[in-house]
mmCIF file of C-alpha atoms in Angstrom:
data_model
loop_
_atom_site.group_PDB
_atom_site.id
_atom_site.type_symbol
_atom_site.label_atom_id
_atom_site.label_comp_id
_atom_site.label_asym_id
_atom_site.label_seq_id
_atom_site.Cartn_x
_atom_site.Cartn_y
_atom_site.Cartn_z
ATOM 1 C CA MET A 861 42.698 -58.978 -12.437
ATOM 2 C CA ILE A 862 42.877 -55.636 -14.255
ATOM 3 C CA ILE A 863 43.222 -52.303 -12.428
ATOM 4 C CA ASN A 864 42.706 -49.272 -14.647
ATOM 5 C CA HIS A 865 44.197 -45.949 -13.620
ATOM 6 C CA TYR A 866 41.529 -43.892 -11.849
ATOM 7 C CA GLY A 867 42.542 -40.775 -13.783
ATOM 8 C CA TYR A 868 42.168 -42.220 -17.268
ATOM 9 C CA ASN A 869 40.322 -39.857 -19.607
ATOM 10 C CA THR A 870 38.946 -41.445 -22.776
ATOM 11 C CA ARG A 871 38.888 -38.085 -24.558
ATOM 12 C CA THR A 872 42.333 -36.685 -23.710
ATOM 13 C CA LYS A 873 44.046 -40.073 -23.083
ATOM 14 C CA GLU A 874 45.501 -38.799 -19.796
ATOM 15 C CA SER A 875 46.774 -41.552 -17.450
ATOM 16 C CA ASP A 876 46.447 -44.134 -20.221
ATOM 17 C CA MET A 877 47.611 -47.161 -18.263
ATOM 18 C CA ALA A 878 46.463 -50.251 -16.394
ATOM 19 C CA LEU A 879 48.038 -52.870 -14.151
ATOM 20 C CA LEU A 880 47.448 -56.578 -14.785
ATOM 21 C CA LYS A 881 47.749 -59.172 -12.027
ATOM 22 C CA LEU A 882 48.900 -62.557 -13.264
ATOM 23 C CA GLN A 883 47.275 -65.737 -11.972
ATOM 24 C CA GLN A 884 50.644 -67.090 -10.909
ATOM 25 C CA PRO A 885 54.148 -65.680 -10.465
ATOM 26 C CA VAL A 886 56.453 -65.493 -13.457
ATOM 27 C CA VAL A 887 59.505 -67.746 -13.389
ATOM 28 C CA PHE A 888 62.530 -65.652 -14.339
ATOM 29 C CA ASN A 889 65.189 -67.064 -16.639
ATOM 30 C CA GLN A 890 67.632 -65.818 -19.277
ATOM 31 C CA PHE A 891 64.712 -64.830 -21.545
ATOM 32 C CA ILE A 892 62.327 -63.383 -18.930
ATOM 33 C CA ARG A 893 63.312 -60.502 -16.668
ATOM 34 C CA PRO A 894 61.498 -57.547 -15.048
ATOM 35 C CA ILE A 895 62.430 -53.975 -15.946
ATOM 36 C CA ASP A 896 62.987 -51.102 -13.529
ATOM 37 C CA LEU A 897 60.808 -48.010 -13.780
ATOM 38 C CA TRP A 898 62.369 -44.704 -14.790
ATOM 39 C CA MET A 899 62.051 -42.585 -11.630
ATOM 40 C CA THR A 900 63.447 -39.177 -12.578
ATOM 41 C CA PRO A 901 62.498 -36.562 -15.196
ATOM 42 C CA LEU A 902 63.300 -37.714 -18.724
ATOM 43 C CA PRO A 903 66.238 -35.885 -20.317
ATOM 44 C CA LEU A 904 65.240 -34.192 -23.549
ATOM 45 C CA HIS A 905 66.644 -35.578 -26.787
ATOM 46 C CA ARG A 906 67.524 -38.902 -25.141
ATOM 47 C CA LYS A 907 67.318 -41.808 -27.566
ATOM 48 C CA CYS A 908 65.107 -44.666 -26.385
ATOM 49 C CA THR A 909 63.708 -47.851 -27.926
ATOM 50 C CA VAL A 910 60.119 -48.908 -28.642
ATOM 51 C CA THR A 911 59.406 -52.621 -29.080
ATOM 52 C CA GLY A 912 56.328 -54.532 -30.204
ATOM 53 C CA TRP A 913 54.574 -56.766 -32.727
ATOM 54 C CA GLY A 914 52.574 -53.945 -34.336
ATOM 55 C CA SER A 915 52.416 -52.940 -37.985
ATOM 56 C CA THR A 916 55.625 -51.764 -39.613
ATOM 57 C CA ARG A 917 53.738 -49.207 -41.725
ATOM 58 C CA GLU A 918 50.487 -47.287 -41.391
ATOM 59 C CA ASN A 919 47.483 -49.603 -41.916
ATOM 60 C CA GLY A 920 49.902 -52.420 -42.734
ATOM 61 C CA PRO A 921 49.786 -56.038 -41.533
ATOM 62 C CA ARG A 922 50.992 -57.111 -38.087
ATOM 63 C CA VAL A 923 54.257 -59.009 -37.713
ATOM 64 C CA ASN A 924 55.042 -62.264 -35.930
ATOM 65 C CA ARG A 925 58.552 -61.387 -34.801
ATOM 66 C CA LEU A 926 59.328 -58.706 -32.239
ATOM 67 C CA GLN A 927 60.386 -55.407 -33.829
ATOM 68 C CA GLU A 928 62.266 -52.429 -32.361
ATOM 69 C CA VAL A 929 62.833 -48.818 -33.375
ATOM 70 C CA ASN A 930 64.893 -46.026 -31.810
ATOM 71 C CA VAL A 931 63.106 -42.736 -31.133
ATOM 72 C CA THR A 932 64.168 -39.428 -29.556
ATOM 73 C CA ILE A 933 62.437 -37.757 -26.581
ATOM 74 C CA LEU A 934 61.159 -34.393 -27.834
ATOM 75 C CA PRO A 935 60.616 -31.194 -25.793
ATOM 76 C CA PRO A 936 57.046 -30.644 -24.498
ATOM 77 C CA ASP A 937 56.695 -27.316 -26.318
ATOM 78 C CA VAL A 938 57.575 -28.995 -29.615
ATOM 79 C CA CYS A 939 55.061 -31.777 -28.942
ATOM 80 C CA ASN A 940 52.327 -29.278 -28.116
ATOM 81 C CA GLN A 941 53.120 -27.324 -31.242
ATOM 82 C CA TYR A 942 52.655 -30.455 -33.330
ATOM 83 C CA TYR A 943 49.490 -31.519 -31.478
ATOM 84 C CA LEU A 944 47.920 -28.096 -30.815
ATOM 85 C CA GLY A 945 48.271 -28.196 -27.019
ATOM 86 C CA ARG A 946 46.944 -31.721 -26.452
ATOM 87 C CA ILE A 947 50.075 -33.005 -24.661
ATOM 88 C CA ARG A 948 49.409 -33.098 -20.909
ATOM 89 C CA SER A 949 51.947 -33.327 -18.075
ATOM 90 C CA SER A 950 51.347 -37.076 -17.785
ATOM 91 C CA MET A 951 52.476 -37.604 -21.405
ATOM 92 C CA PHE A 952 55.550 -37.104 -23.564
ATOM 93 C CA CYS A 953 56.224 -37.568 -27.241
ATOM 94 C CA ALA A 954 59.095 -39.244 -29.043
ATOM 95 C CA GLY A 955 60.067 -39.818 -32.642
ATOM 96 C CA LYS A 956 61.791 -37.779 -35.346
ATOM 97 C CA ASP A 957 60.798 -34.417 -36.782
ATOM 98 C CA GLY A 958 60.936 -35.843 -40.276
ATOM 99 C CA GLY A 959 59.008 -38.985 -39.330
ATOM 100 C CA GLY A 960 59.933 -42.556 -40.150
ATOM 101 C CA ALA A 961 60.483 -43.774 -36.555
ATOM 102 C CA ASP A 962 57.348 -44.555 -34.573
ATOM 103 C CA ALA A 963 55.137 -47.139 -32.926
ATOM 104 C CA CYS A 964 52.099 -48.225 -34.931
ATOM 105 C CA GLN A 965 48.814 -50.143 -34.718
ATOM 106 C CA GLY A 966 49.249 -53.166 -32.460
ATOM 107 C CA ASP A 967 52.017 -51.592 -30.365
ATOM 108 C CA SER A 968 49.680 -49.854 -27.870
ATOM 109 C CA GLY A 969 50.569 -50.446 -24.226
ATOM 110 C CA GLY A 970 54.054 -51.599 -25.148
ATOM 111 C CA PRO A 971 57.268 -50.356 -23.550
ATOM 112 C CA LEU A 972 59.464 -47.421 -24.412
ATOM 113 C CA SER A 973 62.768 -48.378 -22.773
ATOM 114 C CA CYS A 974 65.732 -46.066 -22.200
ATOM 115 C CA PHE A 975 69.327 -47.183 -21.620
ATOM 116 C CA THR A 976 70.966 -45.661 -18.534
ATOM 117 C CA GLY A 977 74.514 -46.765 -19.249
ATOM 118 C CA SER A 978 74.231 -50.058 -17.389
ATOM 119 C CA ARG A 979 70.689 -51.299 -18.070
ATOM 120 C CA TYR A 980 67.328 -50.365 -19.604
ATOM 121 C CA GLU A 981 64.523 -48.708 -17.631
ATOM 122 C CA LEU A 982 60.847 -48.381 -18.537
ATOM 123 C CA ALA A 983 60.084 -44.716 -19.233
ATOM 124 C CA GLY A 984 56.801 -44.817 -21.149
ATOM 125 C CA LEU A 985 53.945 -46.814 -22.635
ATOM 126 C CA VAL A 986 52.736 -46.494 -26.220
ATOM 127 C CA SER A 987 49.517 -44.454 -25.994
ATOM 128 C CA TRP A 988 48.347 -42.550 -29.087
ATOM 129 C CA GLY A 989 49.361 -40.582 -32.165
ATOM 130 C CA VAL A 990 48.263 -39.605 -35.654
ATOM 131 C CA GLY A 991 49.099 -42.243 -38.226
ATOM 132 C CA CYS A 992 52.456 -44.017 -38.082
ATOM 133 C CA GLY A 993 55.814 -42.395 -38.672
ATOM 134 C CA ARG A 994 54.408 -39.176 -40.140
ATOM 135 C CA ALA A 995 56.508 -36.014 -40.211
ATOM 136 C CA ARG A 996 55.750 -33.641 -37.302
ATOM 137 C CA ARG A 997 53.453 -36.279 -35.780
ATOM 138 C CA PRO A 998 55.591 -38.139 -33.214
ATOM 139 C CA GLY A 999 54.198 -40.926 -31.058
ATOM 140 C CA VAL A 1000 52.682 -39.957 -27.699
ATOM 141 C CA TYR A 1001 53.497 -42.003 -24.594
ATOM 142 C CA THR A 1002 52.218 -42.303 -21.036
ATOM 143 C CA LYS A 1003 54.903 -40.939 -18.695
ATOM 144 C CA LEU A 1004 55.685 -43.664 -16.136
ATOM 145 C CA GLN A 1005 57.645 -41.362 -13.832
ATOM 146 C CA GLN A 1006 54.443 -39.383 -13.248
ATOM 147 C CA HIS A 1007 52.565 -42.477 -12.092
ATOM 148 C CA THR A 1008 55.017 -44.425 -9.931
ATOM 149 C CA PRO A 1009 53.250 -43.591 -6.612
ATOM 150 C CA TRP A 1010 49.984 -45.026 -7.997
ATOM 151 C CA ILE A 1011 51.774 -48.112 -9.331
ATOM 152 C CA TYR A 1012 53.360 -48.924 -5.967
ATOM 153 C CA ASP A 1013 50.198 -48.138 -4.005
ATOM 154 C CA VAL A 1014 48.186 -50.544 -6.150
ATOM 155 C CA MET A 1015 50.849 -53.238 -6.004
ATOM 156 C CA SER A 1016 50.974 -52.919 -2.229
ATOM 157 C CA ASP A 1017 47.189 -52.945 -1.780
ATOM 158 C CA GLN A 1018 46.751 -55.977 -4.018
ATOM 159 C CA ASN A 1019 49.828 -57.801 -2.682
ATOM 160 C CA ARG A 1020 51.507 -57.204 -6.024
ATOM 161 C CA VAL A 1021 55.037 -57.599 -4.812
ATOM 162 C CA TYR A 1022 58.184 -59.208 -6.049
ATOM 163 C CA THR A 1023 59.206 -62.508 -4.513
ATOM 164 C CA ASP A 1024 61.983 -60.695 -2.622
ATOM 165 C CA ASP A 1025 59.355 -58.516 -0.904
ATOM 166 C CA LEU A 1026 57.506 -61.463 0.622
ATOM 167 C CA THR A 1027 60.161 -61.990 3.282
ATOM 168 C CA ASN A 1028 59.764 -60.154 6.567
ATOM 169 C CA GLU A 1029 61.916 -57.013 6.451
ATOM 170 C CA GLU A 1030 63.425 -57.579 9.893
ATOM 171 C CA ASP A 1031 64.514 -61.079 8.883
ATOM 172 C CA ARG A 1032 66.193 -59.723 5.751
ATOM 173 C CA CYS A 1033 68.184 -56.868 7.214
ATOM 174 C CA GLY A 1034 71.956 -56.957 7.358
ATOM 175 C CA GLU A 1035 72.372 -59.714 4.778
ATOM 176 C CA GLN A 1036 75.508 -59.131 2.725
ATOM 177 C CA GLN A 1037 75.706 -60.392 -0.809
ATOM 178 C CA SER A 1038 77.999 -63.279 -1.652
ATOM 179 C CA SER A 1039 81.036 -62.239 -3.618
ATOM 180 C CA SER A 1040 83.993 -63.771 -5.392
ATOM 181 C CA CYS A 1041 86.212 -60.784 -4.537
ATOM 182 C CA ASP A 1042 89.580 -61.887 -3.220
ATOM 183 C CA HIS A 1043 90.065 -58.979 -0.834
ATOM 184 C CA ALA A 1044 88.515 -58.007 2.480
ATOM 185 C CA PRO A 1045 88.545 -54.708 4.384
ATOM 186 C CA GLY A 1046 91.658 -54.161 6.473
ATOM 187 C CA LEU A 1047 92.120 -52.408 9.798
ATOM 188 C CA ILE A 1048 92.186 -48.646 9.570
ATOM 189 C CA GLY A 1049 95.275 -46.587 10.261
ATOM 190 C CA LEU A 1050 96.257 -42.953 9.878
ATOM 191 C CA SER A 1051 99.279 -41.890 7.866
ATOM 192 C CA VAL A 1052 100.859 -38.425 8.159
ATOM 193 C CA SER A 1053 103.356 -37.375 5.476
ATOM 194 C CA GLN A 1054 106.251 -34.969 6.009
ATOM 195 C CA ASP A 1055 104.186 -32.091 4.662
ATOM 196 C CA GLY A 1056 101.415 -32.836 7.151
ATOM 197 C CA GLU A 1057 98.992 -34.512 4.768
ATOM 198 C CA VAL A 1058 96.816 -37.010 6.623
ATOM 199 C CA SER A 1059 95.442 -40.038 4.799
ATOM 200 C CA VAL A 1060 93.619 -43.225 5.680
ATOM 201 C CA GLU A 1061 95.484 -46.501 5.381
ATOM 202 C CA ASN A 1062 94.022 -49.865 4.370
ATOM 203 C CA VAL A 1063 91.074 -48.412 2.511
ATOM 204 C CA THR A 1064 89.913 -50.982 -0.026
ATOM 205 C CA GLN A 1065 87.495 -50.821 -2.918
ATOM 206 C CA SER A 1066 84.425 -52.740 -1.820
ATOM 207 C CA CYS A 1067 83.204 -55.764 -3.694
ATOM 208 C CA PRO A 1068 80.349 -54.638 -5.962
ATOM 209 C CA PHE A 1069 77.047 -54.522 -4.050
ATOM 210 C CA PHE A 1070 78.587 -56.169 -0.971
ATOM 211 C CA TRP A 1071 76.934 -53.437 1.134
ATOM 212 C CA PRO A 1072 73.424 -53.377 -0.395
ATOM 213 C CA TRP A 1073 72.045 -50.886 2.155
ATOM 214 C CA GLN A 1074 74.557 -48.197 1.127
ATOM 215 C CA VAL A 1075 72.807 -45.318 -0.652
ATOM 216 C CA SER A 1076 74.073 -42.210 -2.407
ATOM 217 C CA LEU A 1077 72.332 -38.898 -1.717
ATOM 218 C CA GLN A 1078 72.468 -36.802 -4.856
ATOM 219 C CA SER A 1079 71.652 -33.272 -5.952
ATOM 220 C CA ASN A 1080 71.473 -32.406 -9.644
ATOM 221 C CA GLY A 1081 72.988 -35.778 -10.479
ATOM 222 C CA ARG A 1082 76.003 -35.370 -8.161
ATOM 223 C CA HIS A 1083 76.774 -37.373 -5.022
ATOM 224 C CA TYR A 1084 77.170 -35.284 -1.857
ATOM 225 C CA CYS A 1085 76.468 -37.625 1.086
ATOM 226 C CA SER A 1086 75.765 -41.245 1.937
ATOM 227 C CA GLY A 1087 73.079 -42.950 3.962
ATOM 228 C CA ALA A 1088 71.777 -46.383 4.933
ATOM 229 C CA LEU A 1089 68.498 -48.038 3.963
ATOM 230 C CA ILE A 1090 66.744 -49.154 7.177
ATOM 231 C CA HIS A 1091 63.230 -49.659 5.778
ATOM 232 C CA ARG A 1092 61.867 -49.902 2.265
ATOM 233 C CA ARG A 1093 60.620 -46.306 2.702
ATOM 234 C CA TRP A 1094 63.302 -44.822 4.992
ATOM 235 C CA VAL A 1095 66.980 -43.867 4.826
ATOM 236 C CA ILE A 1096 69.050 -42.701 7.782
ATOM 237 C CA THR A 1097 71.845 -40.170 7.276
ATOM 238 C CA ALA A 1098 73.643 -37.272 8.974
ATOM 239 C CA LYS A 1099 71.752 -34.062 9.675
ATOM 240 C CA HIS A 1100 74.689 -31.937 8.496
ATOM 241 C CA CYS A 1101 74.147 -33.346 4.988
ATOM 242 C CA ASN A 1102 71.120 -31.009 4.787
ATOM 243 C CA VAL A 1103 69.046 -33.260 2.550
ATOM 244 C CA ARG A 1104 66.380 -31.315 0.658
ATOM 245 C CA ALA A 1105 62.874 -32.745 0.351
ATOM 246 C CA LYS A 1106 61.297 -32.663 -3.124
ATOM 247 C CA GLU A 1107 64.676 -31.688 -4.656
ATOM 248 C CA ASP A 1108 67.306 -34.353 -3.911
ATOM 249 C CA VAL A 1109 67.219 -38.032 -4.843
ATOM 250 C CA VAL A 1110 68.410 -41.261 -3.237
ATOM 251 C CA ALA A 1111 70.367 -43.652 -5.468
ATOM 252 C CA LEU A 1112 70.090 -47.294 -4.380
ATOM 253 C CA GLY A 1113 71.976 -50.292 -5.703
ATOM 254 C CA VAL A 1114 74.993 -48.291 -6.841
ATOM 255 C CA HIS A 1115 78.653 -49.263 -6.681
ATOM 256 C CA ASP A 1116 80.344 -47.047 -9.248
ATOM 257 C CA LEU A 1117 79.090 -43.449 -9.241
ATOM 258 C CA ARG A 1118 80.028 -43.109 -12.893
ATOM 259 C CA PHE A 1119 77.142 -45.394 -13.812
ATOM 260 C CA SER A 1120 73.434 -45.204 -13.053
ATOM 261 C CA SER A 1121 72.073 -46.853 -9.930
ATOM 262 C CA SER A 1122 69.557 -49.680 -10.075
ATOM 263 C CA GLN A 1123 66.983 -47.373 -8.446
ATOM 264 C CA THR A 1124 66.782 -43.592 -8.124
ATOM 265 C CA VAL A 1125 64.023 -42.387 -5.810
ATOM 266 C CA PRO A 1126 63.109 -38.745 -5.087
ATOM 267 C CA VAL A 1127 63.181 -37.566 -1.461
ATOM 268 C CA ASP A 1128 59.655 -37.041 -0.133
ATOM 269 C CA GLU A 1129 60.254 -35.702 3.398
ATOM 270 C CA VAL A 1130 63.179 -35.089 5.753
ATOM 271 C CA PHE A 1131 62.940 -35.345 9.555
ATOM 272 C CA ASN A 1132 65.835 -33.917 11.568
ATOM 273 C CA LEU A 1133 66.543 -34.894 15.167
ATOM 274 C CA PRO A 1134 66.290 -31.730 17.309
ATOM 275 C CA GLN A 1135 69.652 -30.125 18.159
ATOM 276 C CA ASP A 1136 70.692 -28.072 21.174
ATOM 277 C CA GLY A 1137 73.245 -25.944 19.319
ATOM 278 C CA SER A 1138 76.312 -27.630 20.830
ATOM 279 C CA PHE A 1139 79.397 -28.517 18.777
ATOM 280 C CA PRO A 1140 80.123 -31.192 17.893
ATOM 281 C CA PRO A 1141 76.391 -31.898 17.683
ATOM 282 C CA LYS A 1142 75.125 -34.534 20.103
ATOM 283 C CA SER A 1143 72.682 -35.952 17.568
ATOM 284 C CA ASP A 1144 73.746 -35.489 13.952
ATOM 285 C CA LEU A 1145 70.864 -37.498 12.523
ATOM 286 C CA SER A 1146 68.195 -37.230 9.832
ATOM 287 C CA LEU A 1147 65.524 -39.612 8.600
ATOM 288 C CA VAL A 1148 64.747 -39.393 4.895
ATOM 289 C CA ARG A 1149 61.405 -40.657 3.606
ATOM 290 C CA LEU A 1150 61.419 -41.966 0.038
ATOM 291 C CA SER A 1151 58.651 -40.948 -2.348
ATOM 292 C CA VAL A 1152 58.094 -44.624 -3.258
ATOM 293 C CA PRO A 1153 59.247 -47.814 -1.511
ATOM 294 C CA ALA A 1154 62.622 -49.284 -2.414
ATOM 295 C CA ARG A 1155 62.504 -52.518 -4.383
ATOM 296 C CA PHE A 1156 64.602 -55.250 -2.818
ATOM 297 C CA SER A 1157 67.027 -57.153 -5.021
ATOM 298 C CA SER A 1158 70.516 -58.620 -4.894
ATOM 299 C CA GLN A 1159 71.782 -55.015 -4.966
ATOM 300 C CA VAL A 1160 69.308 -53.392 -2.559
ATOM 301 C CA SER A 1161 68.411 -54.564 0.956
ATOM 302 C CA LEU A 1162 68.170 -53.275 4.525
ATOM 303 C CA VAL A 1163 70.688 -52.882 7.315
ATOM 304 C CA CYS A 1164 69.619 -53.863 10.832
ATOM 305 C CA VAL A 1165 69.127 -51.132 13.422
ATOM 306 C CA PRO A 1166 70.536 -52.041 16.880
ATOM 307 C CA ASP A 1167 68.100 -52.740 19.674
ATOM 308 C CA GLU A 1168 67.676 -49.971 22.225
ATOM 309 C CA ASP A 1169 69.439 -51.977 24.941
ATOM 310 C CA GLU A 1170 72.400 -53.027 22.768
ATOM 311 C CA GLU A 1171 75.736 -51.571 23.869
ATOM 312 C CA LEU A 1172 78.746 -51.000 21.614
ATOM 313 C CA ASP A 1173 82.001 -52.119 23.200
ATOM 314 C CA ASP A 1174 85.575 -52.933 22.200
ATOM 315 C CA SER A 1175 84.568 -56.415 21.009
ATOM 316 C CA TRP A 1176 82.754 -54.953 18.011
ATOM 317 C CA HIS A 1177 84.483 -54.741 14.649
ATOM 318 C CA CYS A 1178 82.850 -52.185 12.400
ATOM 319 C CA VAL A 1179 83.176 -51.144 8.780
ATOM 320 C CA THR A 1180 82.734 -47.668 7.320
ATOM 321 C CA THR A 1181 81.727 -47.476 3.663
ATOM 322 C CA GLY A 1182 81.308 -44.571 1.305
ATOM 323 C CA TRP A 1183 82.537 -42.609 -1.679
ATOM 324 C CA GLY A 1184 84.387 -39.967 0.360
ATOM 325 C CA ALA A 1185 87.938 -38.686 -0.004
ATOM 326 C CA VAL A 1186 90.740 -40.861 1.375
ATOM 327 C CA LYS A 1187 92.895 -37.828 2.174
ATOM 328 C CA ILE A 1188 91.972 -34.728 4.137
ATOM 329 C CA THR A 1189 93.404 -32.610 1.342
ATOM 330 C CA GLY A 1190 91.877 -34.774 -1.366
ATOM 331 C CA ARG A 1191 89.320 -32.916 -3.428
ATOM 332 C CA LEU A 1192 88.112 -35.808 -5.541
ATOM 333 C CA ARG A 1193 85.989 -38.540 -4.061
ATOM 334 C CA SER A 1194 86.284 -42.134 -5.166
ATOM 335 C CA SER A 1195 83.864 -43.323 -7.840
ATOM 336 C CA PHE A 1196 83.656 -46.724 -6.135
ATOM 337 C CA VAL A 1197 82.360 -47.721 -2.707
ATOM 338 C CA LEU A 1198 85.319 -47.894 -0.332
ATOM 339 C CA SER A 1199 85.376 -49.812 2.944
ATOM 340 C CA VAL A 1200 87.497 -49.516 6.077
ATOM 341 C CA THR A 1201 87.330 -51.788 9.119
ATOM 342 C CA ARG A 1202 87.344 -49.926 12.423
ATOM 343 C CA CYS A 1203 87.788 -51.337 15.918
ATOM 344 C CA LEU A 1204 85.980 -49.398 18.624
ATOM 345 C CA LEU A 1205 88.490 -48.390 21.281
ATOM 346 C CA PRO A 1206 87.847 -48.313 25.058
ATOM 347 C CA VAL A 1207 88.924 -44.683 25.397
ATOM 348 C CA TRP A 1208 86.850 -41.712 26.512
ATOM 349 C CA CYS A 1209 86.811 -38.512 24.468
ATOM 350 C CA GLY A 1210 85.931 -35.531 26.611
ATOM 351 C CA HIS A 1211 84.511 -33.468 23.757
ATOM 352 C CA MET A 1212 82.132 -36.191 22.563
ATOM 353 C CA GLY A 1213 78.613 -36.622 23.901
ATOM 354 C CA GLN A 1214 77.224 -39.981 25.018
ATOM 355 C CA ARG A 1215 75.275 -40.308 21.776
ATOM 356 C CA ALA A 1216 78.430 -40.253 19.626
ATOM 357 C CA LEU A 1217 80.902 -43.068 19.051
ATOM 358 C CA CYS A 1218 84.494 -42.437 20.090
ATOM 359 C CA ARG A 1219 87.332 -43.534 17.803
ATOM 360 C CA ARG A 1220 91.021 -42.771 17.907
ATOM 361 C CA GLN A 1221 91.079 -41.259 14.428
ATOM 362 C CA THR A 1222 90.100 -37.717 13.470
ATOM 363 C CA VAL A 1223 86.359 -37.144 13.788
ATOM 364 C CA ARG A 1224 86.112 -35.034 10.630
ATOM 365 C CA LEU A 1225 88.047 -37.417 8.423
ATOM 366 C CA HIS A 1226 85.054 -38.829 6.558
ATOM 367 C CA GLN A 1227 82.545 -36.070 7.125
ATOM 368 C CA ASN A 1228 81.107 -36.462 3.622
ATOM 369 C CA ILE A 1229 80.730 -40.230 3.658
#
């Protein structure tokens, strides 16, 4: 089955893309793998790679072996200068000012892949151009980031889902990933030095992707709060994080903040639980709706939400995870996911409402986790 984009314009080449449904699922192996879609605006001047079996020169013969060429993402105003205003918002151009690096006949529809530091992501599709490799005539590509909502809507409507998505979400939640790490979270303790500095004891670096529901809330590429994935379209976090719809992004499948996450999804809407103005707040809670559904993988899955009638008691052993500081005076957060096991204590805290959990340690200690 072929589904053409409803917005495709044969004259301007806007929305030049189509989705193909295969007759049977692909079997992944060391030579066959899917690629993630680039979800955020493309950085200008980033070097990316075009691959295909097209001609290696204008009007030349096709090739039998896969070829690749590195091209540079060019600014929209430069592209429009070269193409007299024909570059629309759903397109971008890439190449070199002096020419010599370009897709060619037979490469149409092929991928332009950009390296994030840990993997490649699909940023564009070969669409059109003038000649091949000409100076001041870079290749023009369909911008995938502009079309991700349509892609996921079509895949959902036509049951175009990955094998991981076929499992009922409630059955999948809370599944930790197997790991060969030789350490496990220890019990938490507080340490106070002679100068009054308070730190958390027994904090351990988590095994990579052992907590696949952990997400990083980011603004302008910087982590500022954490959250948990409870549905492929929803993240739960603290209201005091003040997540901004249409501005912030949610990074999923991330362990080390110094590297790109496996998925970065813009925030669509934020729903805050009403507050009564008390402090500490009785309900410090926000629901964050993702602009597109999360894609489940070995690095991304859901955490279970307790049933309404479930009660937390002192038999529960809980783990806090995040990239927050491990000292109250610490300014730098950890780059890695840290985990701390916490036992709920049967003590009553007079200043805490019934909706908040009571623990012996300082309430503010991990406010930014």
